[in-house]
Amino acid sequence: MDADGIHDTSHRVPRPAAPPPRPASPPSAAFIPPPSRAPGSGPTVAEWLRVSRPNAEAGVWRYGYVPRAAEEPEMTPTRQLVTGASLSLLAGLMLWSLLWNGYLGSFWIWPLLMFTPDSWRGTTSFVVAGWIWYCIVGGGLIFGFGRLGRWPELLRRIVRRPAAGTVAALPAAPGETEDPAGWPQLRNAGLGEAAEHLAREAEAGRMNDVDYVRIRRAWESVRADSSRLRPFDASVRDKGAGACLHPSGARDLPVRAARHDLLVRQVFLGTVDSGARTPYPRRGTGFALDPSVLGTSLLAVGPSGAGKTGRLVRPVVESLALQALAGQAAVITVASAGAQLGPDAAFDVVVRIGDPASVHDLDLYGGATDADEAGVLLGEALVGDIPGMDVRRAATALAQLLGPFRAAYGRFPGVPELRELLEQVQAPLDALRQALEEAGQQAMLRELDARVRQQSVLGDPGHVLADRVALLDRPAFAGFFDTSGQGRPFSMAALEHPLRVRIDLPERGHADASRMLARLLLAQFTTAAAVRTDRSLFAFLAFDDASHTLTAGTLRGVQRLRSANAGVLLTLRTLDDVPEVLRTPLLGAVGCRMAFAGVTTWDGKRFAEAWGTEWVETRDVTHRTVFADQPLTRAIHSFRKLVTGKAVTTDAVTVRQVERERWSASDLAHAVPPGHAVLSLASVSGERAAPLLVNLTT
């Protein structure tokens, strides 16, 4: 937010050296989905606010959603409806013909004769009354035979209504007594002039959805702290829709590749399949994600080319970037260099590790000031993926060097310095020991001496740590991970600010180092998100490829995010990229699971086990040949068999309740069409949605 006294944090938020130029069109458009609508088209903010958003279960796109009945109504086949309507029409016409031509007598005109005076006979009045009576009788016949032939149902079947979950128009939300576009919350608080100004901005098209949500968020902070009321009022009256800006000054993203509803913080992913295995209330409805489900974390598995980046990661990151501009979220995305996750202008901080032109650096220690905490984070990243390696011993070994170094020099060591200490290079050790002696740090001297002694013990992790640190001590990374204070490092300590961050890893040519940095970032995020003092912002970390990133320690950290208003998005090509002992715990740790088209049966088996079983009704039909006893019946059966080629049979139907997998491994591997995925969701409140087949291309 801007320095209007509302949320002045701009002096603590890192910014790019200069704002990059705004592109005229999204780069590499062939690899990302097109925007849902052209810029400037679609409803205005006022119209957008007035669309109904009824409460619905997790994952339902609520914008204009029309709830359905819990069960599918019994449907009569269209052919049967047409036949019945035709027969009733013919019967009605025949009855009218019989009445009109007098074949049934004249009883049906007795009411006409009874309720008209005798003086009307032969006059125009009697003729008019007769035609009125004929219309009444004809209308009664139409009504009666129409009900008998189910004409209204046939007409509805022919002229189908819009499917549930679609928006045929922009209806006003049912039951709202005040127009949300008129800012009634401000009027009720006595800020009538500010509310009128914002309402004019919305009606004139000078306000977008980000502006509305951002100002509403600022108003919520005013309600929590009344001292902010006067600065808020002055900012709104002075700047209108541009009040309470994000520190970057941006009011929207350069380009949107997905549909968003910021009022309820949802991003549209696709349409639920209308097949028979989908519960009737969800057939054809929109599918969306929001922080209430992303807060339980999401795991997505699918082969290369299945659409994980363009149809999942980018829409989610884009949604949270918009929420960050509105002061509601902080999002960090980690991907290999060149991943299509949006232009640089869509982010506040872009860290290109290994690129000399990168404006920002990465804090190797995640903003930690305690040597033991820094040792745990770094140890998890360096050796957490090595089977049999005790991460706690590695963390202790690192802390025995990090603590003395910080006590002597007031900072943690850089990568070359840490490598020399781990390799027991004599000159740096002697210099460190001398600095500690001069500073009177006897406790730290004992730590350093203990590390030197343990280095020669069999099984000490020091040598392995040195080898892993050497992966970062390469010419390509020269100048990165600087701890001298000369650079501009990004730290996870900034999660308390509404930041948009993208970290590009040097996957091409430095795969091992990239995986190690990915583990480090995940460990730093889970720690920093859990210890935030202000958890009002939703913190999210998205991995475009989480292969070889998870360890036992980071998985425990992921499980703690749900209560910290934070979550992660992990995408994998296959579960084989996760250690075998962690595959089942991983599926249990995340609340949202997603299997893309093309997963293997081995991966499908894991998902099938996680989703469990359900009771379904099955029908077994047994065909039995009918043997006739009477000669005439046998002759008829013989003639029917001669004509149809089939014997006369009877069907015996057995209905049973059986327990069956919601989605079997075979179904996931072979029955999911391209461009589709099977998703299950859970919300932070405990609500769960069964796995659904979703078309991600609509």
XYZ file of C-alpha atoms in Angstrom:
698
model
C 0.000 0.000 0.000
C 1.087 3.590 -0.453
C 2.288 5.887 2.270
C -1.130 7.319 3.054
C -1.008 6.127 6.609
C -2.942 2.989 5.679
C -0.248 0.360 5.239
C 3.114 2.026 4.696
C 5.549 -0.825 4.061
C 7.094 0.387 0.807
C 10.413 1.264 2.432
C 10.901 -2.375 3.477
C 9.819 -4.099 0.275
C 12.540 -4.836 -2.314
C 11.821 -3.421 -5.755
C 13.403 -3.878 -9.179
C 16.096 -1.382 -10.089
C 13.830 0.066 -12.777
C 10.344 -0.878 -13.928
C 10.631 -3.026 -17.051
C 8.698 -1.939 -20.148
C 5.165 -3.245 -20.402
C 4.940 -5.739 -23.267
C 2.321 -5.227 -25.932
C 1.547 -8.940 -26.014
C 2.436 -11.958 -23.855
C 5.753 -13.605 -24.782
C 5.751 -17.036 -26.331
C 1.997 -16.954 -26.761
C 2.041 -20.419 -28.300
C 2.912 -21.939 -24.950
C 0.364 -20.179 -22.700
C -3.422 -20.085 -22.789
C -4.901 -16.946 -24.346
C -6.640 -14.355 -22.146
C -10.273 -15.182 -21.471
C -11.424 -11.889 -22.966
C -9.956 -8.962 -24.805
C -8.770 -6.008 -22.677
C -11.517 -3.504 -22.114
C -14.345 -5.918 -22.912
C -16.657 -7.704 -20.554
C -18.723 -6.330 -17.673
C -17.810 -3.168 -15.796
C -16.807 -3.357 -12.148
C -20.300 -2.318 -11.112
C -21.875 -5.103 -13.202
C -19.252 -7.576 -11.978
C -20.059 -6.785 -8.359
C -23.788 -7.315 -8.869
C -23.476 -10.870 -10.184
C -24.675 -13.435 -7.657
C -22.124 -15.702 -5.969
C -24.069 -18.210 -3.870
C -22.264 -20.329 -1.317
C -21.104 -23.641 -2.746
C -18.849 -26.547 -1.924
C -15.091 -26.405 -2.379
C -13.941 -26.019 -5.969
C -17.158 -24.597 -7.462
C -16.737 -21.490 -9.632
C -19.185 -19.262 -7.785
C -19.481 -16.393 -10.301
C -23.094 -16.610 -11.490
C -23.374 -20.195 -10.222
C -26.858 -21.730 -10.316
C -27.171 -24.607 -7.794
C -28.696 -27.874 -8.931
C -30.805 -30.442 -7.135
C -28.927 -33.063 -5.138
C -30.167 -35.888 -7.352
C -30.830 -36.119 -11.062
C -34.564 -36.076 -11.843
C -35.939 -39.105 -13.613
C -35.703 -38.482 -17.331
C -38.197 -39.856 -19.827
C -36.611 -40.675 -23.199
C -37.244 -37.972 -25.811
C -38.605 -40.546 -28.263
C -41.205 -41.602 -25.722
C -42.180 -37.974 -25.088
C -42.615 -37.319 -28.824
C -44.749 -40.450 -29.220
C -46.956 -39.573 -26.257
C -47.377 -35.978 -27.383
C -48.315 -37.085 -30.915
C -50.878 -39.607 -29.677
C -52.456 -37.095 -27.293
C -52.628 -34.513 -30.103
C -54.369 -36.964 -32.426
C -56.762 -37.993 -29.656
C -57.583 -34.360 -28.894
C -58.210 -33.541 -32.542
C -60.423 -36.614 -32.911
C -62.472 -35.708 -29.857
C -62.888 -32.128 -31.079
C -63.966 -33.403 -34.496
C -66.549 -35.694 -32.926
C -67.901 -32.867 -30.783
C -67.942 -30.339 -33.619
C -69.712 -32.653 -36.027
C -72.311 -33.738 -33.450
C -71.398 -37.430 -33.314
C -71.429 -37.265 -29.502
C -74.641 -35.301 -29.226
C -75.148 -31.713 -28.187
C -74.642 -32.082 -24.438
C -71.411 -30.084 -24.599
C -73.246 -26.895 -25.670
C -75.841 -27.071 -22.865
C -73.936 -24.573 -20.693
C -74.073 -22.112 -23.613
C -77.835 -22.498 -23.870
C -78.319 -22.448 -20.104
C -76.407 -19.230 -19.377
C -77.604 -17.119 -22.325
C -81.103 -15.536 -22.531
C -83.601 -16.787 -25.102
C -83.788 -13.323 -26.667
C -80.179 -13.786 -27.910
C -81.088 -16.619 -30.244
C -80.248 -15.724 -33.829
C -78.492 -12.489 -32.854
C -74.862 -11.418 -33.106
C -74.514 -11.598 -29.321
C -75.365 -15.296 -29.381
C -72.798 -15.914 -32.138
C -70.096 -14.134 -30.112
C -71.048 -16.073 -26.969
C -70.890 -19.295 -28.977
C -67.389 -18.609 -30.202
C -66.309 -17.749 -26.667
C -67.712 -21.076 -25.461
C -65.990 -22.970 -28.288
C -62.677 -21.334 -27.291
C -63.238 -22.347 -23.676
C -63.952 -25.956 -24.638
C -61.027 -26.007 -27.086
C -58.712 -24.520 -24.472
C -59.814 -27.129 -21.958
C -59.075 -29.889 -24.453
C -55.637 -28.418 -25.199
C -54.848 -28.134 -21.495
C -56.083 -31.625 -20.660
C -54.480 -33.448 -23.569
C -51.331 -31.300 -23.196
C -50.937 -32.458 -19.610
C -51.735 -36.009 -20.666
C -49.156 -35.905 -23.471
C -46.547 -33.987 -21.375
C -46.221 -31.218 -23.957
C -44.494 -28.722 -21.532
C -41.764 -31.239 -20.725
C -41.174 -31.933 -24.415
C -40.954 -28.198 -25.114
C -38.382 -27.732 -22.337
C -36.412 -30.661 -23.715
C -36.303 -29.097 -27.177
C -35.496 -25.579 -25.964
C -32.849 -26.439 -23.387
C -32.060 -24.109 -20.525
C -28.486 -22.949 -19.781
C -26.452 -25.529 -17.864
C -25.892 -25.112 -14.154
C -22.902 -22.956 -13.263
C -23.157 -20.791 -16.407
C -24.020 -17.129 -16.553
C -26.793 -16.441 -19.052
C -27.051 -12.847 -17.931
C -25.792 -10.627 -15.158
C -28.475 -11.038 -12.501
C -28.466 -9.100 -9.314
C -27.543 -11.088 -6.241
C -30.731 -12.347 -4.578
C -31.596 -10.670 -1.240
C -29.044 -7.865 -1.228
C -30.642 -4.749 -0.136
C -27.731 -2.432 -0.910
C -25.791 -2.026 -4.136
C -22.182 -3.196 -3.494
C -20.951 -0.873 -6.245
C -22.180 2.071 -4.144
C -19.784 1.264 -1.259
C -22.468 1.051 1.438
C -19.846 0.145 4.060
C -18.273 3.576 3.654
C -21.623 5.384 3.619
C -22.673 3.644 6.830
C -19.429 4.815 8.460
C -20.084 8.438 7.547
C -17.707 8.614 4.557
C -20.390 9.575 2.088
C -18.144 11.765 -0.080
C -15.500 9.038 -0.413
C -18.175 6.436 -1.231
C -19.715 8.697 -3.880
C -16.302 9.282 -5.445
C -15.556 5.546 -5.650
C -19.029 4.804 -7.034
C -18.491 7.349 -9.828
C -15.098 5.812 -10.593
C -16.679 2.360 -10.900
C -19.564 3.485 -13.107
C -17.207 5.457 -15.368
C -14.932 2.460 -15.910
C -11.923 3.990 -14.141
C -11.869 1.253 -11.485
C -10.921 -2.386 -12.044
C -11.441 -5.459 -9.904
C -7.995 -5.125 -8.274
C -8.786 -1.539 -7.261
C -12.067 -2.558 -5.660
C -10.594 -5.439 -3.668
C -7.500 -3.431 -2.679
C -9.523 -0.515 -1.332
C -11.909 -2.876 0.440
C -8.898 -4.580 2.050
C -7.601 -1.170 3.181
C -11.030 -0.394 4.639
C -10.881 -3.598 6.660
C -7.590 -2.417 8.154
C -9.263 0.892 9.010
C -12.002 -0.952 10.867
C -9.302 -2.744 12.863
C -7.458 0.506 13.659
C -9.603 3.651 13.810
C -6.525 5.895 13.691
C -6.253 5.099 9.968
C -9.705 6.486 9.179
C -8.666 10.054 8.357
C -5.689 9.125 6.101
C -7.883 6.573 4.325
C -10.634 9.119 3.696
C -8.148 11.685 2.405
C -6.453 9.161 0.116
C -9.739 7.994 -1.423
C -11.076 11.516 -1.980
C -7.760 12.580 -3.517
C -6.864 9.543 -5.659
C -10.148 7.712 -6.152
C -9.618 4.235 -7.599
C -5.836 4.733 -7.327
C -5.877 4.996 -3.537
C -3.924 2.704 -1.208
C -1.664 1.443 -3.995
C 0.642 -1.558 -3.812
C 4.302 -0.480 -3.258
C 5.046 -1.292 -6.894
C 2.450 1.222 -8.034
C 0.803 -1.409 -10.249
C -2.995 -1.695 -10.395
C -3.138 -4.786 -12.611
C -0.945 -7.376 -14.280
C 0.450 -6.696 -17.772
C -1.563 -9.636 -19.125
C -4.025 -12.162 -17.755
C -4.026 -15.700 -19.092
C -6.892 -17.013 -16.930
C -10.318 -15.990 -15.614
C -10.355 -14.553 -12.123
C -13.006 -13.532 -9.625
C -11.118 -11.477 -7.060
C -14.233 -10.788 -5.020
C -14.133 -14.391 -3.756
C -10.412 -14.874 -4.656
C -11.047 -17.642 -7.205
C -9.258 -18.626 -10.408
C -11.121 -20.636 -13.050
C -9.391 -23.860 -14.128
C -11.959 -25.630 -16.309
C -15.339 -27.363 -16.509
C -16.343 -30.500 -14.645
C -17.122 -33.413 -16.951
C -20.825 -34.187 -17.451
C -20.380 -37.966 -17.515
C -22.317 -40.459 -15.443
C -19.531 -40.934 -12.867
C -19.722 -37.246 -11.895
C -22.250 -36.414 -9.135
C -25.267 -34.720 -10.677
C -24.885 -31.349 -8.838
C -21.351 -30.925 -10.242
C -21.952 -31.893 -13.883
C -20.985 -29.089 -16.235
C -20.120 -26.648 -13.435
C -17.013 -24.498 -13.391
C -14.019 -25.627 -11.334
C -11.947 -23.079 -9.420
C -9.242 -22.777 -6.773
C -8.912 -20.228 -3.984
C -6.820 -19.770 -0.808
C -9.277 -21.775 1.277
C -8.232 -24.935 -0.604
C -4.710 -23.915 -1.621
C -4.030 -23.487 2.085
C -4.052 -27.281 2.377
C -1.356 -27.470 -0.364
C -1.703 -29.099 -3.780
C 0.187 -31.937 -5.443
C -0.104 -32.345 -9.227
C 1.381 -35.279 -11.152
C 1.512 -35.615 -14.905
C 3.977 -36.279 -17.721
C 5.738 -33.560 -19.687
C 3.316 -31.792 -22.013
C 0.241 -32.605 -19.917
C -0.337 -28.900 -19.179
C 0.930 -28.553 -15.610
C 2.594 -25.196 -16.253
C 0.095 -23.487 -18.561
C -3.145 -24.867 -17.110
C -2.329 -25.015 -13.409
C 0.811 -23.255 -12.206
C 0.443 -20.069 -14.227
C -3.276 -19.499 -13.448
C -2.664 -20.074 -9.729
C 0.403 -17.815 -9.636
C -1.450 -15.181 -11.640
C -4.399 -15.267 -9.242
C -2.198 -14.843 -6.190
C -0.205 -12.090 -7.919
C -3.478 -10.188 -8.397
C -4.310 -10.794 -4.744
C -0.860 -9.494 -3.812
C -1.621 -6.265 -5.674
C -4.796 -6.098 -3.584
C -2.820 -6.559 -0.364
C -4.147 -10.054 0.344
C -1.313 -12.452 -0.475
C 2.412 -13.020 -0.944
C 3.407 -15.425 -3.714
C 6.757 -16.954 -4.641
C 7.180 -19.111 -7.718
C 10.201 -21.289 -8.396
C 10.846 -22.550 -11.920
C 13.607 -23.274 -14.352
C 14.831 -20.361 -16.448
C 12.533 -19.837 -19.429
C 9.355 -21.260 -17.885
C 6.254 -19.450 -19.174
C 4.928 -18.047 -15.911
C 4.369 -14.472 -16.985
C 6.480 -11.456 -17.956
C 8.975 -9.871 -15.583
C 6.657 -6.882 -15.174
C 4.168 -9.162 -13.407
C 6.560 -9.588 -10.458
C 8.122 -7.268 -7.894
C 11.290 -9.353 -7.536
C 12.879 -11.575 -10.168
C 15.901 -13.598 -9.056
C 17.824 -15.206 -11.910
C 20.382 -17.389 -10.225
C 23.451 -17.752 -12.407
C 22.542 -14.775 -14.613
C 25.004 -11.871 -14.143
C 22.285 -9.443 -15.236
C 20.004 -10.422 -12.340
C 19.033 -7.395 -10.243
C 18.365 -9.460 -7.139
C 20.315 -12.114 -5.270
C 19.145 -14.942 -3.009
C 19.782 -15.061 0.718
C 21.353 -18.467 1.329
C 20.265 -18.406 4.965
C 16.674 -17.216 4.458
C 17.025 -14.193 6.730
C 17.931 -16.334 9.747
C 20.093 -14.746 12.434
C 20.480 -17.822 14.621
C 23.266 -20.239 13.653
C 21.314 -23.332 14.680
C 18.280 -22.302 12.581
C 20.478 -21.487 9.597
C 22.267 -24.834 10.018
C 18.978 -26.748 9.973
C 17.777 -24.992 6.807
C 21.072 -25.392 4.993
C 21.548 -28.980 6.152
C 18.108 -29.937 4.848
C 19.010 -28.530 1.446
C 22.504 -29.978 1.221
C 22.066 -33.559 2.429
C 18.322 -34.054 2.973
C 18.059 -36.177 -0.157
C 20.917 -38.563 0.707
C 19.566 -41.898 2.014
C 20.928 -42.750 5.445
C 22.332 -39.273 6.087
C 21.363 -37.794 9.460
C 20.245 -34.247 8.742
C 20.497 -33.327 12.421
C 24.213 -34.184 12.491
C 24.726 -32.169 9.333
C 22.855 -29.209 10.844
C 24.992 -29.401 13.977
C 28.181 -29.511 11.921
C 27.110 -26.434 9.972
C 26.080 -24.574 13.128
C 29.539 -25.251 14.635
C 30.986 -23.161 11.795
C 28.213 -20.632 11.184
C 28.002 -19.566 14.836
C 31.725 -18.788 15.294
C 31.933 -17.058 11.906
C 28.992 -14.768 12.714
C 30.361 -14.011 16.165
C 33.706 -13.032 14.645
C 32.612 -11.119 11.522
C 29.005 -10.131 12.197
C 27.630 -12.105 9.256
C 27.323 -15.632 7.937
C 29.969 -16.909 5.535
C 29.599 -16.740 1.777
C 29.738 -19.892 -0.332
C 33.534 -19.869 -0.924
C 34.180 -19.125 2.746
C 31.839 -21.890 3.926
C 33.463 -24.368 1.558
C 36.940 -23.560 2.890
C 35.808 -24.004 6.475
C 34.149 -27.336 5.707
C 37.269 -28.523 3.898
C 39.409 -27.510 6.934
C 41.598 -25.099 4.982
C 44.115 -23.978 7.573
C 44.444 -20.258 6.794
C 40.727 -19.383 7.106
C 40.463 -21.509 10.264
C 43.432 -19.763 11.857
C 42.054 -16.342 10.927
C 38.663 -17.248 12.403
C 40.250 -18.584 15.596
C 42.310 -15.430 16.016
C 39.261 -13.190 15.510
C 37.331 -15.144 18.130
C 40.222 -14.917 20.613
C 40.454 -11.171 20.109
C 36.701 -10.826 20.651
C 36.787 -13.018 23.760
C 34.298 -15.522 22.287
C 35.405 -18.562 24.281
C 32.133 -20.452 23.771
C 32.454 -20.069 20.018
C 36.081 -21.165 20.165
C 34.943 -24.409 21.775
C 32.388 -24.867 18.981
C 35.069 -24.376 16.348
C 37.492 -26.763 18.055
C 34.758 -29.404 18.348
C 34.105 -29.159 14.601
C 37.829 -29.598 13.873
C 37.998 -32.686 16.079
C 34.852 -34.287 14.679
C 35.998 -33.829 11.084
C 38.320 -36.829 11.447
C 35.666 -39.087 13.016
C 34.337 -41.848 10.759
C 30.923 -40.958 9.371
C 31.207 -37.225 10.010
C 29.068 -35.270 7.518
C 31.662 -32.551 6.990
C 33.132 -34.051 3.824
C 29.703 -34.591 2.258
C 28.681 -31.048 3.140
C 31.849 -29.707 1.544
C 31.139 -31.622 -1.666
C 27.589 -30.288 -1.803
C 28.632 -26.684 -1.124
C 31.149 -27.060 -3.949
C 28.190 -27.330 -6.351
C 27.389 -23.701 -5.534
C 31.018 -22.573 -5.604
C 31.128 -22.428 -9.390
C 32.072 -19.565 -11.730
C 28.469 -19.374 -12.941
C 27.376 -18.428 -9.419
C 30.164 -15.942 -8.729
C 28.666 -12.900 -7.063
C 25.551 -14.780 -5.902
C 24.622 -15.712 -2.320
C 26.618 -12.697 -1.135
C 26.549 -12.059 2.617
C 28.680 -8.906 2.721
C 25.704 -6.582 2.335
C 26.782 -5.295 -1.080
C 24.044 -7.054 -3.068
C 20.249 -7.024 -3.018
C 19.323 -10.463 -1.677
C 15.749 -11.654 -1.454
C 14.897 -13.306 1.841
C 11.877 -15.316 2.961
C 11.634 -12.884 5.868
C 9.756 -10.617 3.424
C 6.701 -12.917 3.476
C 4.890 -10.457 5.724
C 4.602 -8.089 2.749
C 2.333 -8.481 -0.314
C 5.166 -9.506 -2.653
C 5.224 -11.144 -6.085
C 8.483 -13.060 -6.496
C 9.834 -15.304 -9.243
C 13.035 -17.308 -8.774
C 14.588 -18.789 -11.908
C 16.817 -21.805 -11.296
C 19.689 -22.748 -13.650
C 18.279 -26.182 -14.430
C 20.088 -26.407 -17.757
C 23.714 -27.192 -16.921
C 23.402 -27.068 -13.134
C 20.661 -29.585 -12.378
C 22.116 -30.777 -9.055
C 22.604 -27.225 -7.812
C 19.056 -26.310 -8.884
C 17.564 -29.219 -6.954
C 19.596 -28.282 -3.902
C 18.409 -24.674 -4.110
C 14.814 -25.861 -4.551
C 15.102 -27.896 -1.342
C 16.590 -24.855 0.375
C 13.752 -22.583 -0.748
C 11.102 -25.061 0.378
C 12.758 -25.431 3.795
C 13.084 -21.652 4.157
C 9.475 -21.061 3.141
C 7.929 -23.612 5.490
C 9.959 -22.166 8.368
C 9.365 -18.487 7.580
C 5.624 -18.916 6.912
C 5.092 -20.686 10.221
C 6.867 -18.044 12.364
C 5.269 -14.946 10.850
C 3.894 -12.541 13.416
C 1.270 -11.250 10.961
C -0.552 -14.087 9.225
C -3.245 -11.977 7.620
C -1.561 -12.372 4.206
C -1.912 -15.719 2.483
C 1.626 -16.948 1.723
C 2.109 -19.346 -1.171
C 5.062 -21.094 -2.808
C 4.600 -22.638 -6.259
C 7.081 -25.084 -7.799
C 6.871 -25.587 -11.537
C 8.893 -28.783 -11.015
C 9.342 -30.211 -7.515
C 11.360 -33.267 -8.602
C 13.922 -34.351 -5.970
C 12.839 -31.441 -3.767
C 10.984 -33.158 -0.933
C 12.691 -34.539 2.139
C 11.331 -35.878 5.400
C 11.994 -32.521 7.074
C 10.398 -30.359 4.404
C 7.384 -32.679 4.262
C 6.828 -32.121 7.976
C 7.053 -28.392 7.298
C 4.404 -28.647 4.562
C 2.026 -30.300 7.016
C 2.317 -27.299 9.351
C 1.400 -24.720 6.720
C -2.347 -25.299 6.956
C -2.556 -23.562 10.327
C -0.233 -20.745 9.212
C -2.442 -19.382 6.363
C 0.049 -20.654 3.808
C 0.395 -23.418 1.254
C 2.556 -24.862 -1.520
C 1.970 -26.141 -5.043
C 4.139 -29.102 -6.020
C 4.178 -30.478 -9.563
C 5.875 -33.738 -10.507
C 6.284 -35.710 -13.711
C 5.974 -38.907 -11.688
C 5.915 -39.934 -8.056
C 9.157 -41.792 -8.739
C 10.867 -38.389 -8.377
C 10.069 -38.604 -4.659
C 11.840 -41.084 -2.341
C 9.730 -44.215 -1.970
C 9.359 -43.827 1.792
C 7.854 -40.357 1.262
C 5.327 -41.098 -1.497
C 2.467 -42.204 0.731
C 3.146 -39.527 3.402
C 3.219 -36.894 0.642
C -0.246 -37.828 -0.611
C -1.470 -37.725 2.964
C 0.178 -34.391 3.780
C -1.497 -32.403 0.995
C -5.211 -31.706 0.948
C -5.544 -31.277 -2.835
C -4.428 -33.980 -5.274
C -4.394 -33.721 -9.060
C -3.637 -36.434 -11.633
C -3.184 -35.228 -15.212
C -3.885 -37.293 -18.302
C -1.066 -39.707 -19.060
C -0.028 -40.762 -15.553
C 1.305 -44.289 -15.245
C -0.611 -47.098 -13.580
C 2.017 -47.088 -10.803
C 1.258 -43.454 -10.011
C -2.443 -44.081 -10.535
C -2.362 -46.808 -7.906
C -1.074 -44.339 -5.307
C -3.820 -41.841 -6.134
C -6.469 -44.571 -6.117
C -5.374 -45.629 -2.623
C -5.441 -42.031 -1.407
C -8.940 -41.428 -2.778
C -10.326 -44.645 -1.312
C -13.612 -46.336 -2.189
C -17.310 -45.527 -2.291
C -20.593 -47.457 -2.307
C -22.203 -47.636 -5.727
C -25.335 -49.295 -7.066
C -24.741 -51.947 -9.729
C -27.278 -53.672 -11.974
C -26.703 -57.214 -13.233
C -28.915 -58.170 -16.180
C -29.419 -61.867 -16.958
C -30.915 -62.854 -20.337
C -32.987 -66.072 -20.396
C -34.413 -67.695 -23.497
C -38.196 -68.100 -23.464
C -39.464 -71.588 -24.409
C -43.169 -71.541 -25.447
C -45.534 -74.437 -24.774
C -48.372 -73.486 -27.112
C -48.069 -74.122 -30.879
C -49.259 -70.635 -31.787
C -46.783 -69.010 -29.390
C -43.947 -71.173 -30.732
C -44.858 -70.137 -34.253
C -44.830 -66.460 -33.296
C -41.437 -66.873 -31.585
C -40.049 -68.678 -34.608
C -41.231 -65.954 -36.928
C -39.711 -63.266 -34.653
C -36.388 -65.116 -34.576
C -36.474 -65.404 -38.362
C -37.040 -61.656 -38.717
C -34.678 -60.358 -35.994
C -32.097 -63.145 -35.919
C -32.390 -63.338 -32.128
C -34.237 -65.701 -29.849
C -36.990 -64.369 -27.605
C -35.547 -63.677 -24.137
C -36.567 -62.239 -20.786
C -34.331 -60.027 -18.665
C -33.763 -60.584 -14.941
C -32.282 -57.485 -13.219
C -30.388 -57.759 -9.911
C -29.558 -54.504 -8.068
C -26.708 -54.555 -5.524
C -24.689 -52.100 -3.422
C -20.941 -52.702 -3.845
C -17.813 -50.919 -2.647
C -15.678 -49.717 -5.525
C -12.643 -47.432 -6.024
C -13.571 -43.860 -6.866
C -10.917 -43.876 -9.605
C -8.930 -47.008 -10.305
C -5.300 -47.021 -11.392
C -6.354 -48.255 -14.826
C -8.948 -45.497 -15.211
C -6.441 -42.809 -14.289
C -3.891 -44.195 -16.725
C -6.211 -44.869 -19.674
C -9.616 -43.183 -19.240
C -8.566 -39.557 -18.673
C -8.684 -37.706 -22.026
C -5.902 -35.296 -23.058
C -6.372 -31.849 -21.615
C -8.209 -33.271 -18.611
C -7.245 -34.045 -15.028
C -8.804 -35.688 -11.993
C -8.815 -33.451 -8.922
C -9.808 -33.812 -5.310
C -9.913 -30.879 -2.903
C -9.924 -30.219 0.815
C -10.403 -26.879 2.523
C -8.684 -25.564 5.623
C -12.032 -25.799 7.416
C -12.160 -29.567 6.831
C -14.558 -29.684 3.872
C -13.685 -32.302 1.250
C -14.687 -32.707 -2.379
C -14.544 -36.108 -4.072
C -12.248 -36.486 -7.108
C -13.772 -35.056 -10.274
C -12.788 -35.239 -13.928
C -12.182 -31.675 -15.144
C -11.732 -30.419 -18.681
C -8.898 -27.894 -18.388
C -9.309 -26.595 -21.944
C -12.750 -24.975 -21.460
